[in-house]
Coordinates of C-alpha atoms (C1' of nucleotides) in Angstrom, one line a residue:
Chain A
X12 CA -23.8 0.0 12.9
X13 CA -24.3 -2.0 15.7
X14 CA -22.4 -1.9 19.7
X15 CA -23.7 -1.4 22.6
X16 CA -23.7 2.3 23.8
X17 CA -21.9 2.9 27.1
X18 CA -21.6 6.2 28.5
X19 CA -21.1 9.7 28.1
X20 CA -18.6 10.9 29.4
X21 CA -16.7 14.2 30.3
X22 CA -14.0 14.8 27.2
X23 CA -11.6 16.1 29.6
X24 CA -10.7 12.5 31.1
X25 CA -11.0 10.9 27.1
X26 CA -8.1 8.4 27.0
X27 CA -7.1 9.4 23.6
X28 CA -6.5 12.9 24.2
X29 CA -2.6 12.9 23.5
X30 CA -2.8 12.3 20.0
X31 CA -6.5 13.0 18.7
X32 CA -8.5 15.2 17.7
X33 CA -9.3 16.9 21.0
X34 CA -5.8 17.4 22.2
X35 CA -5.5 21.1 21.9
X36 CA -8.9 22.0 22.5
X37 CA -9.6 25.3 25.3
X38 CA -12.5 24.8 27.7
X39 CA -15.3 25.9 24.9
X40 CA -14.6 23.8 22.0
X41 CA -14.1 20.5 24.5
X42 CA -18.0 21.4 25.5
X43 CA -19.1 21.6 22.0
X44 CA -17.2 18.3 21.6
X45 CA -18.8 16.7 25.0
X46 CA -22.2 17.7 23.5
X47 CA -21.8 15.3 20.4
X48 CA -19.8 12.5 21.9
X49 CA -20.7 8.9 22.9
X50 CA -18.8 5.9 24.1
X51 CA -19.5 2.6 22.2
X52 CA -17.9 -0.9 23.0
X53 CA -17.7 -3.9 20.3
X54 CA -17.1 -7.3 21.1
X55 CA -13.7 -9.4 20.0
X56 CA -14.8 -10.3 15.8
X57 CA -18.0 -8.2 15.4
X58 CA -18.2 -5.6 12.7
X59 CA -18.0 -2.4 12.9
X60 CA -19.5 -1.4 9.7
X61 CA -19.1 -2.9 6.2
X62 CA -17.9 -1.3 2.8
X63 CA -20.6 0.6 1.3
X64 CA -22.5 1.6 4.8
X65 CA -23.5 5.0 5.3
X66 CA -21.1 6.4 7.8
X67 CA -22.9 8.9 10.0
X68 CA -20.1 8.6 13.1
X69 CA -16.4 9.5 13.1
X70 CA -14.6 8.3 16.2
X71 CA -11.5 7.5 17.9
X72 CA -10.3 4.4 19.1
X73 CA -9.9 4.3 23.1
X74 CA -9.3 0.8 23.6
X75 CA -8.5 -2.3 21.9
X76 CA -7.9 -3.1 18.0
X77 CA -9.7 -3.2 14.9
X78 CA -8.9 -3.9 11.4
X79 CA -10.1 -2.2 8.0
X80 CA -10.1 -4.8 5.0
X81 CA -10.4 -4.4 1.7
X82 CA -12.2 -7.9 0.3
X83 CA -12.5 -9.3 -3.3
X84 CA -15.3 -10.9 -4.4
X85 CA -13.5 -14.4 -4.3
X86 CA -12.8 -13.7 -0.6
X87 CA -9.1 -12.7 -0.9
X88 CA -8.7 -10.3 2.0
X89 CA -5.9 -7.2 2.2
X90 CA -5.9 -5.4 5.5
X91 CA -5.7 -1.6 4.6
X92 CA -5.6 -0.2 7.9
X93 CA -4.8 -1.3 11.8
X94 CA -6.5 1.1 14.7
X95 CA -5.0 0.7 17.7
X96 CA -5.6 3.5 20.7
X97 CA -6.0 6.7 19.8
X98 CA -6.3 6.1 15.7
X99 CA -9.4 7.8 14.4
X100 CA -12.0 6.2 12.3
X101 CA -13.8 8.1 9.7
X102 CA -13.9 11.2 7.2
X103 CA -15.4 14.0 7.2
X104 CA -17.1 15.0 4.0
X105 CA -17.6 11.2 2.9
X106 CA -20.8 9.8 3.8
X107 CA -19.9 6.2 2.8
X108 CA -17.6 4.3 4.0
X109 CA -14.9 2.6 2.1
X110 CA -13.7 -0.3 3.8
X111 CA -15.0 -3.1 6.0
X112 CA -14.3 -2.2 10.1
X113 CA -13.7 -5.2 12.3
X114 CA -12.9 -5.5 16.3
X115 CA -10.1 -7.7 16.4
X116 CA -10.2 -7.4 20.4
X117 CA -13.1 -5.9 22.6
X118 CA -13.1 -2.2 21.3
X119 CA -14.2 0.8 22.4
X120 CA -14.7 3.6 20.4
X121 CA -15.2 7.2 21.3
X122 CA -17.8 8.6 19.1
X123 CA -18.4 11.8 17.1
X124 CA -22.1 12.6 15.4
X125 CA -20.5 13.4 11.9
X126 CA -22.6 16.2 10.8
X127 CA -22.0 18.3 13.7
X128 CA -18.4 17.4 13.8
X129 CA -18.2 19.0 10.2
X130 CA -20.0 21.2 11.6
X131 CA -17.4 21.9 14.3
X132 CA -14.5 22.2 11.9
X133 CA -15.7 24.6 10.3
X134 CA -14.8 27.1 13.1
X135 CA -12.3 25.5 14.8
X136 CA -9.6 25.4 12.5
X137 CA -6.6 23.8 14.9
X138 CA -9.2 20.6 14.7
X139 CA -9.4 20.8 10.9
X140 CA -5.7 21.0 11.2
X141 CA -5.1 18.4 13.2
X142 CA -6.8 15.9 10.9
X143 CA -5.2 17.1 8.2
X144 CA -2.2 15.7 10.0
X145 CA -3.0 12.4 11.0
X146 CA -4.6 12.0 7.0
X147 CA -0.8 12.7 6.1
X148 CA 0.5 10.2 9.1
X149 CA -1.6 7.9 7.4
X150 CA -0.7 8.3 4.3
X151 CA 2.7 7.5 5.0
X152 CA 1.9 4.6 7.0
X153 CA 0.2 3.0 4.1
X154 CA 3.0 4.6 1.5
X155 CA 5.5 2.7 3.9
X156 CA 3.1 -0.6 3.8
X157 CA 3.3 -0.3 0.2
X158 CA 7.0 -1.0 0.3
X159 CA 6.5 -3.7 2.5
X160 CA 3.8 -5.5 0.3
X161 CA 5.0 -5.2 -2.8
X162 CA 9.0 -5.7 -2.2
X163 CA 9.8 -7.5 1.5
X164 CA 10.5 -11.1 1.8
X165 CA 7.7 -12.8 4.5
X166 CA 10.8 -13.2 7.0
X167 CA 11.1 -9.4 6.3
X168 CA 7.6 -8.7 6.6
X169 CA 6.8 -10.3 9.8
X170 CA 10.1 -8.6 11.3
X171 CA 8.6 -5.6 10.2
X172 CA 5.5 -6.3 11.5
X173 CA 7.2 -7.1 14.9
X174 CA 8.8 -3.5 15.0
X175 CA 5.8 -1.8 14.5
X176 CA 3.7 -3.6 17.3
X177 CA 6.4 -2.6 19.2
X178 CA 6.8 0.7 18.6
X179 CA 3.0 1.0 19.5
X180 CA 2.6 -0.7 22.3
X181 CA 2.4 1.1 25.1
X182 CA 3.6 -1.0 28.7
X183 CA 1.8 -0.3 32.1
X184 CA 4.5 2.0 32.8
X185 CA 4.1 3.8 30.1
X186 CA 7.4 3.3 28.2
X187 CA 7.3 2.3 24.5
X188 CA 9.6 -0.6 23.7
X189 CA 13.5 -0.6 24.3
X190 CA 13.1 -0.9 27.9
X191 CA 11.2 -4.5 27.1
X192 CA 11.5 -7.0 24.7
X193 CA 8.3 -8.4 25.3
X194 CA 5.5 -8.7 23.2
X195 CA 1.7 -9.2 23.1
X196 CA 0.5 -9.4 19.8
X197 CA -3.1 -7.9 19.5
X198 CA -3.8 -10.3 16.2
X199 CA -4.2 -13.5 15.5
X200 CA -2.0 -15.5 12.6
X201 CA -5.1 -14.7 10.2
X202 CA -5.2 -10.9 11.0
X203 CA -1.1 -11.1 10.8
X204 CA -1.0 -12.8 7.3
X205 CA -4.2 -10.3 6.1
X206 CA -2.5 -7.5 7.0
X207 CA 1.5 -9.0 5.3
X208 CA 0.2 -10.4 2.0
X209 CA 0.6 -13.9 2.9
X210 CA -1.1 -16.8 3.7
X211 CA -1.5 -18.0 7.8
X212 CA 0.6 -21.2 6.8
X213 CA 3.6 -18.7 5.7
X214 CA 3.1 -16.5 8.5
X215 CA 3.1 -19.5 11.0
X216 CA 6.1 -21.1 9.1
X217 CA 8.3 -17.7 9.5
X218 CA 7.4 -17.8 13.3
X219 CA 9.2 -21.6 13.7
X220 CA 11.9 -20.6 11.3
X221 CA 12.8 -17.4 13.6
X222 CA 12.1 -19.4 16.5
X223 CA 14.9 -22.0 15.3
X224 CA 16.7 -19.5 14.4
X225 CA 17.2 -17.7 18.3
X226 CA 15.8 -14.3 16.7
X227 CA 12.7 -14.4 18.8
X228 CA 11.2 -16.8 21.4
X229 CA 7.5 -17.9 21.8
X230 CA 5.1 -17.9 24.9
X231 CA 2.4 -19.7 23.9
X232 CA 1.1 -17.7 20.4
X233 CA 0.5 -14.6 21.4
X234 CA 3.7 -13.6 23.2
X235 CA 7.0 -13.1 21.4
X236 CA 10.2 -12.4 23.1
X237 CA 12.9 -10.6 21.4
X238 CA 16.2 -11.2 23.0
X239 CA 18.1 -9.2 20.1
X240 CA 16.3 -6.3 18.5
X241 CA 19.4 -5.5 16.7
X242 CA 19.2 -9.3 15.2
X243 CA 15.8 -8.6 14.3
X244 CA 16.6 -5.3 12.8
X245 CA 19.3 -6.9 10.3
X246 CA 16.7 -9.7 9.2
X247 CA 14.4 -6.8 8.4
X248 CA 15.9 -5.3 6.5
X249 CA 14.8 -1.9 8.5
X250 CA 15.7 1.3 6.8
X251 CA 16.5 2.0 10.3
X252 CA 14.9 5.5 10.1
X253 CA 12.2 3.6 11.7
X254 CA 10.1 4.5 8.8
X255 CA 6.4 6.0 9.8
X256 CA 4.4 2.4 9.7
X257 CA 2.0 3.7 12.5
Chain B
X18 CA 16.5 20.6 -5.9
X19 CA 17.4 21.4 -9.0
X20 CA 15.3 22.5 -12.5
X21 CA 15.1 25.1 -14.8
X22 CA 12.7 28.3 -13.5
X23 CA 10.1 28.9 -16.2
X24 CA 8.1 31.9 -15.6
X25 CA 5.7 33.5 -13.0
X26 CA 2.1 33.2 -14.4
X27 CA -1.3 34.4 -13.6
X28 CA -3.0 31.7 -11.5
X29 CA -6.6 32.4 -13.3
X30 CA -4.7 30.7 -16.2
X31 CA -3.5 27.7 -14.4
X32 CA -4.0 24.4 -15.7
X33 CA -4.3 22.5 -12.3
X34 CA -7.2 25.2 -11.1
X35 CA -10.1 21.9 -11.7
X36 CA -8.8 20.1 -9.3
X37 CA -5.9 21.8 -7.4
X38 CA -5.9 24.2 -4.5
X39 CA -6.4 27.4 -5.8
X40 CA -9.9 26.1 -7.4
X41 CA -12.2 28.0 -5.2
X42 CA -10.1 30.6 -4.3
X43 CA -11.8 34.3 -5.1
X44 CA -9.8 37.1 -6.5
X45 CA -7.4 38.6 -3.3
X46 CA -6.7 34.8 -2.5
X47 CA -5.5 34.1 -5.9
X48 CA -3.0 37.6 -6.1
X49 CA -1.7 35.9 -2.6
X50 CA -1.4 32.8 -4.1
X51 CA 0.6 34.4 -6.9
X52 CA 2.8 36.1 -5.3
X53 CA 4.7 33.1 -4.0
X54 CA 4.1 30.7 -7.1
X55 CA 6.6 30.3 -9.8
X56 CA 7.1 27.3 -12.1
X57 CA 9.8 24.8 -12.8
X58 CA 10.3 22.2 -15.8
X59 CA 12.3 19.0 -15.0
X60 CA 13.5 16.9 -18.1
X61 CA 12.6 13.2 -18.2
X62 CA 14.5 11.1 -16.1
X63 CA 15.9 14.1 -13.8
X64 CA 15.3 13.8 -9.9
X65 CA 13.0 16.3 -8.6
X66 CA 13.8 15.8 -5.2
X67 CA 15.4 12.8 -3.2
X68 CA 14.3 11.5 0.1
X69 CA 15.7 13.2 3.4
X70 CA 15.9 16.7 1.4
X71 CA 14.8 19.4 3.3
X72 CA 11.9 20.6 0.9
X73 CA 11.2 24.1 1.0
X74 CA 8.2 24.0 -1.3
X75 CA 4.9 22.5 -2.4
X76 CA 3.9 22.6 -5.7
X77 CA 1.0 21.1 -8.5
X78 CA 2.1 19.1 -11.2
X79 CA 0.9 21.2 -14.3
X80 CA 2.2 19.0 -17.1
X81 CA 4.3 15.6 -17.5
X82 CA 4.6 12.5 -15.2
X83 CA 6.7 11.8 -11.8
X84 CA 6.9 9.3 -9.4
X85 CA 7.1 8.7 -5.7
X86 CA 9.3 6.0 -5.1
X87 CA 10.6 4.2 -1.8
X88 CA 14.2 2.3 -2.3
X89 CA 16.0 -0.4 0.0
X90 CA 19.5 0.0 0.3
X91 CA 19.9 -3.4 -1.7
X92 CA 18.2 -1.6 -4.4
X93 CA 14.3 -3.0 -4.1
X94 CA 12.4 -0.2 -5.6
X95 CA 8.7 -0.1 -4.8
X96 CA 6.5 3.5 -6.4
X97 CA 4.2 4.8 -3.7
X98 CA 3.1 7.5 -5.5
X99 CA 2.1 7.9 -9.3
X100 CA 2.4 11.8 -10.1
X101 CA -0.1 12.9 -13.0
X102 CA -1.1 16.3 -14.0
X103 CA -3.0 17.7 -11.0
X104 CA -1.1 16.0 -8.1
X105 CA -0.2 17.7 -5.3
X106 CA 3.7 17.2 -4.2
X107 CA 4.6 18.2 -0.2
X108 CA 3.0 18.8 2.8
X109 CA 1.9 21.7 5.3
X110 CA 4.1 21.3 8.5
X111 CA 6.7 18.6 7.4
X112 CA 10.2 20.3 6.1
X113 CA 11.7 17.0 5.2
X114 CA 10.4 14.4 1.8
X115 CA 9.7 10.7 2.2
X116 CA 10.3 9.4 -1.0
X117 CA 12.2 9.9 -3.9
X118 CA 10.9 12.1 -6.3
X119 CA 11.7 11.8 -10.2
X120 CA 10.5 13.2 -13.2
X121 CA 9.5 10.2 -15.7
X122 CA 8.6 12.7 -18.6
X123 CA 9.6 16.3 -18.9
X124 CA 7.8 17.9 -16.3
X125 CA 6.3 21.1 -15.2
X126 CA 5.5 22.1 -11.7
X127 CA 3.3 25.0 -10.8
X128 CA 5.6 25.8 -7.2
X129 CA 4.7 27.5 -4.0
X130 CA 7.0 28.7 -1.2
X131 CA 6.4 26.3 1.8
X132 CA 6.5 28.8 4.7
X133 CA 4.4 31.8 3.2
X134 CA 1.9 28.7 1.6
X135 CA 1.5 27.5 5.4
X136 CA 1.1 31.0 6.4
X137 CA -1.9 31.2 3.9
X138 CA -3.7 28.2 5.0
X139 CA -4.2 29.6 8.4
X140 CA -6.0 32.7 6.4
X141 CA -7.9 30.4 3.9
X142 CA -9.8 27.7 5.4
X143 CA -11.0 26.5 2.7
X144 CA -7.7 26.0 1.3
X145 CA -6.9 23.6 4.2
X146 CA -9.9 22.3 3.5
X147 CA -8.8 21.2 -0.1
X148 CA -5.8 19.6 0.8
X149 CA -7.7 17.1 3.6
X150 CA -9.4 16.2 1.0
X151 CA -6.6 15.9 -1.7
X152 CA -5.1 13.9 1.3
X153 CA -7.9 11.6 1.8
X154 CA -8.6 11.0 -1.5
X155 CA -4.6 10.1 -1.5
X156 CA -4.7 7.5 1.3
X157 CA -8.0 6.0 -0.4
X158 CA -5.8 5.6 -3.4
X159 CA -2.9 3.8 -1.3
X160 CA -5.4 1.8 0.2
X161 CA -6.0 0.2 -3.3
X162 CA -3.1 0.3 -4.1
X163 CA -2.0 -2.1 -1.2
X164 CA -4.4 -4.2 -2.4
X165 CA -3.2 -4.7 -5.7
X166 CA 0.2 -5.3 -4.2
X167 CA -1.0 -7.8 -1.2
X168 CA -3.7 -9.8 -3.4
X169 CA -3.9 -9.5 -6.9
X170 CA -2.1 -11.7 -9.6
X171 CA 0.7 -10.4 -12.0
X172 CA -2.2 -10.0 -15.1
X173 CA -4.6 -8.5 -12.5
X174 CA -1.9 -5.9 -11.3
X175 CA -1.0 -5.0 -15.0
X176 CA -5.2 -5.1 -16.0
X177 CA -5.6 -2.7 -12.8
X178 CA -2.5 -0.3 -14.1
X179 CA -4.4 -0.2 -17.7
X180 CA -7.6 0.4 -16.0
X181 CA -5.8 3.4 -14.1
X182 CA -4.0 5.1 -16.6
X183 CA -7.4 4.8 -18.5
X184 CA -9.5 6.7 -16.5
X185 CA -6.4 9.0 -15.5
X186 CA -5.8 9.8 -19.6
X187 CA -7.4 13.1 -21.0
X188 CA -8.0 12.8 -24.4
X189 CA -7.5 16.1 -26.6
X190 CA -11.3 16.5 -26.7
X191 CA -11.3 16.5 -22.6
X192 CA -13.2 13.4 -22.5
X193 CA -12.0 10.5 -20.1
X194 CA -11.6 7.0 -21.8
X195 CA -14.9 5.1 -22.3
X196 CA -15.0 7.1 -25.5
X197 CA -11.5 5.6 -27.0
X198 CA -10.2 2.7 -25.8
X199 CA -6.7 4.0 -27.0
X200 CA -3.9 4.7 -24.0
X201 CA -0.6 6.0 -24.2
X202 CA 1.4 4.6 -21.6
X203 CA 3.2 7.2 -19.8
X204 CA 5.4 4.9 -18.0
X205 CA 8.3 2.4 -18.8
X206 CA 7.2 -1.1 -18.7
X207 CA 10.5 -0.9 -15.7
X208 CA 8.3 2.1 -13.7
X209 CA 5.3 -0.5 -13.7
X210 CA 7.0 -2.9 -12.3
X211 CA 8.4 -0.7 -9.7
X212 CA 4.6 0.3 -9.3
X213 CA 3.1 -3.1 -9.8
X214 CA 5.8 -4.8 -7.2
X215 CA 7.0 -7.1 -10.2
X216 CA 9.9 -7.6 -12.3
X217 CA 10.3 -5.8 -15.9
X218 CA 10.2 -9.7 -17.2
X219 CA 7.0 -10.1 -15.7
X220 CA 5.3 -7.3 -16.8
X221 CA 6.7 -8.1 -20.5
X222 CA 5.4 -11.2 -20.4
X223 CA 1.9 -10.4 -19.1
X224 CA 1.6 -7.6 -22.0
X225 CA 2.5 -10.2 -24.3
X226 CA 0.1 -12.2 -22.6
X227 CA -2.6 -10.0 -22.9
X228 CA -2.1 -9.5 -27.0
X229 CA -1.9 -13.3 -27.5
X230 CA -4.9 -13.8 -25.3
X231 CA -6.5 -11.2 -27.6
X232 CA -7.2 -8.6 -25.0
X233 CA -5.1 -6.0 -26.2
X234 CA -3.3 -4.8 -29.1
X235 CA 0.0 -3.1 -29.0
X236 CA 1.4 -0.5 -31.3
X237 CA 4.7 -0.3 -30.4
X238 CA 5.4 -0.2 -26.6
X239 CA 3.5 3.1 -25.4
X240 CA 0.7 2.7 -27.4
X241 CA -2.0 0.1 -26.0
X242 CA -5.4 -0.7 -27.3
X243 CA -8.3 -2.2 -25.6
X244 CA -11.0 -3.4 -27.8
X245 CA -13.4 -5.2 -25.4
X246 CA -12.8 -2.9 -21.5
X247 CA -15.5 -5.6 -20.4
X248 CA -13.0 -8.4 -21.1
X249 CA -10.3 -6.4 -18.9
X250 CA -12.4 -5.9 -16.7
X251 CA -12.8 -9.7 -15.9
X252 CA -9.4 -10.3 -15.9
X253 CA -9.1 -7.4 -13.0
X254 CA -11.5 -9.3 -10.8
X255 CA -12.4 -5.5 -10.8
X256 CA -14.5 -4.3 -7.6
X257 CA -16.4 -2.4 -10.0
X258 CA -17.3 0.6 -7.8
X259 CA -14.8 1.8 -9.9
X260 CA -12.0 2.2 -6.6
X261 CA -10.6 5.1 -6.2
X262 CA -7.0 4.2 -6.9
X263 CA -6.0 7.9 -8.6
Chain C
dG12 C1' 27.6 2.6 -42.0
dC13 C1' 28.7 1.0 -37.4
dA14 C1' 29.1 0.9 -32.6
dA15 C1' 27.0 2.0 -28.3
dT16 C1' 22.9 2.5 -25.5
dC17 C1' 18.4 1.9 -24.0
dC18 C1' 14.5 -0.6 -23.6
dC19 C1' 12.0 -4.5 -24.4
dT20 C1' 11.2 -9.4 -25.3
dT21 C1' 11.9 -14.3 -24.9
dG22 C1' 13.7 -18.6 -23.1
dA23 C1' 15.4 -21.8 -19.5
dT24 C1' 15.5 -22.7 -14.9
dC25 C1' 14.9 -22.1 -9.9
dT26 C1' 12.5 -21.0 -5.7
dG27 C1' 9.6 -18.7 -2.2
dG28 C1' 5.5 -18.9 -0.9
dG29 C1' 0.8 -20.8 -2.0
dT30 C1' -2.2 -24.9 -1.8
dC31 C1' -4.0 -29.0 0.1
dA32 C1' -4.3 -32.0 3.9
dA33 C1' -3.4 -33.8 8.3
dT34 C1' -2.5 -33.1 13.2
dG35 C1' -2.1 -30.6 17.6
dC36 C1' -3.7 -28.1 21.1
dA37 C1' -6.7 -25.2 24.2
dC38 C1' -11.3 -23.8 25.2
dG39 C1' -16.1 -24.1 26.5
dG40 C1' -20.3 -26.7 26.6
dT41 C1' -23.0 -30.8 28.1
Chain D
dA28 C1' -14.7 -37.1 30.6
dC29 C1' -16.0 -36.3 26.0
dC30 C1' -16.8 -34.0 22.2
dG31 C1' -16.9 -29.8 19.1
dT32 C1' -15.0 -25.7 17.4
dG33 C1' -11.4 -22.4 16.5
dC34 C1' -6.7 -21.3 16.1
dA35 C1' -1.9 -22.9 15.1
dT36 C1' 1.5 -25.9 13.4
dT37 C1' 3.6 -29.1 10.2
dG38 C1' 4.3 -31.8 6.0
dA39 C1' 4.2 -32.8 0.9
dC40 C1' 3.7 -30.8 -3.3
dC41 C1' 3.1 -27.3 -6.9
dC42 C1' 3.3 -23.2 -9.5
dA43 C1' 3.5 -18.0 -10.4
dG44 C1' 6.8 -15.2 -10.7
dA45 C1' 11.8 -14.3 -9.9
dT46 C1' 16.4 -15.0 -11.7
dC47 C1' 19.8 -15.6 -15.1
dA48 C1' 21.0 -15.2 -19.7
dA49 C1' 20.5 -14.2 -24.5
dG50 C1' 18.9 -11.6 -28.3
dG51 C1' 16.1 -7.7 -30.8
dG52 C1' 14.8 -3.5 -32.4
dA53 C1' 15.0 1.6 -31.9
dT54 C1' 17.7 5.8 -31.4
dT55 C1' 22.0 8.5 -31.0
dG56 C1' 26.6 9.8 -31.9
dC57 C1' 30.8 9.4 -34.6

DNA sequence: GCAATCCCTTGATCTGGGTCAATGCACGGT
DNA sequence: ACCGTGCATTGACCCAGATCAAGGGATTGC
């Protein structure tokens, strides 16, 4: 596992404390955490760690986004996972690691040794807890993904896919969404059609088509504007309970 | 939620104890655990439970086969979850379901209260312990899954489904496959499709496929028979580690 | 014995998205 | 300024799998 190690730094001021593992933690248990914790920053397109590596970390994302990828042999690529700020990496009580990890952007993670972490759990059950949670927000992330996969069009995937980046992303002011209709999407067309099921021509294709169409309007390739969420909404298809896709 | 209640039993007895949560539990755990577990039988084709329900109970599938299933409005149907004896149905801290739940074959559940369950978690760490990993093991499954459904070809997705239900199938012996290459489907060739993101045509034509090709041999439609696993395996383009879709 | 279902198979045809190939940028390096 | 390299777009064509439609057994009830 390569990355350049960065600091240590006090877990009180960790970015990610709102939604991972060390949100609920008293004074104690955050100085047991501090005592096993390391930052670590990847560059935009290195690995992370490949499928089969033995996995001695567990960590949470602070910044940036990384992919895990499932590959066939013949090179086919299915993007099982997205990590955006504050998703956690890693499982305690497997050693090895499922899944190929790749930064997308710059990422920096904040880093867990894993055998004391287990070690941890063990008697501080709230933390145990708490990953028993995000395993099941997971789970129906991916269940949700599934439905996505195996029955949306590509229009309805990418709409879907536009929903979720902007549910999660966060804006300087801290809002999520509604307030703006503007996006920045953290992937490229590759990532976008790895993570859909499709190929980058489709993906590419279904950005003209709702381009032509008025649904959403382009700022060079990474910025999308969404004039009518509502528009978007109806094109995909959108359960409307807003579903649990991250 | 409907079903017929069966009968309070011991939980020493309990079919799902291999693999289920009340596998390590010691003697005082298991009275606790019997004191809020009762069992239910569902006949084929009944709905268990149907998504939004407010679901006021966990429970192990001790006999039979359900599915998880996701539905569009328009009627797109895609399975997220393939229910065989052993599964776990529900989770700690989340009062409402996700999915449709629906008894394929008669089934039998092994039930727990929801609140008192939760309530016995806190006591029995290594109970909470069980169901991370139940959990994880879960999400590794989905990660698969959305694989198959992203990247693989129509006879890939039915080879993979074979391949599944083969190492999922305990023979009367209590050996798994390798031994026999005889499978009773437990499925409709209309549930693979809605778990293989195809179209019952599809998968009728790929079986028949598969015979012509020489692959397989079918006795009826529930009884399949696979006299070369190596040649299946080639047509899966199977990663080989095995996976650890169910 | 005869409908009526249910589930499955098979055929004919269509089409969404894949494949192959060319072109268009934006960039960093020399 | 000029290339080279890495995305992204666009076009032409094709094909795996969907769609539409027609039977083909089993099983059940009358």
């Amino acid at each position: 596992m390569a990355g350049e190690l960065v600091a240590t730094q006090d877990c009180s001021s960790c970015p990610i404390r709102h939604r991972a593992v060390c949100a609920r933690c008293d004074e104690d248990e955050l100085s047991k955490l501090n005592a096993i914790k390391f930052y670590k920053t990847y560059p935009a397109g290195q690995t992370i760690a490949m499928r089969g590596d033995a996995l001695n970390i567990v960590a949470s994302v602070v910044a940036g986004t990384a992919t895990l990828e499932r590959v066939i042999e013949d090179g086919r690529t299915q993007m099982v996972g997205l990590l955006l700020p504050s998703d956690f990496i890693g499982r305690p009580g497997r050693a090895t690691l499922q899944y190929d990890v790749t930064a997308v952007s710059d990422v920096t993670l904040c880093c867990f040794q894993r055998k004391p972490f287990e070690a941890l759990l063990v008697d501080v059950p709230h933390l145990q807890q708490r990953l028993l949670e995000m395993a099941l927000d997971e789970l129906d992330a991916a269940r949700d993904w599934m439905l996505l996969l195996g029955r949306k069009t590509a229009r309805e995937k990418i709409a879907s896919l536009l929903m979720l980046i902007a549910k999660r992303t966060v804006h300087p002011d801290g809002k999520v969404m509604g307030d703006t209709t503007r996006l920045e999407l953290p992937i490229s067309r590759e990532t976008m059609a790895n993570f859909l099921g499709l190929t980058i021509e489709t993906v590419s294709r279904q950005f003209t088509g709702l381009r032509k169409d008025g649904v959403i309007e382009l700022d060079g390739n990474r910025i999308v504007r969404i004039p009518d969420l509502e528009g978007l909404l109806v094109e995909t298809g959108d359960d409307s309970d807003g579903g649990t896709l991250f």
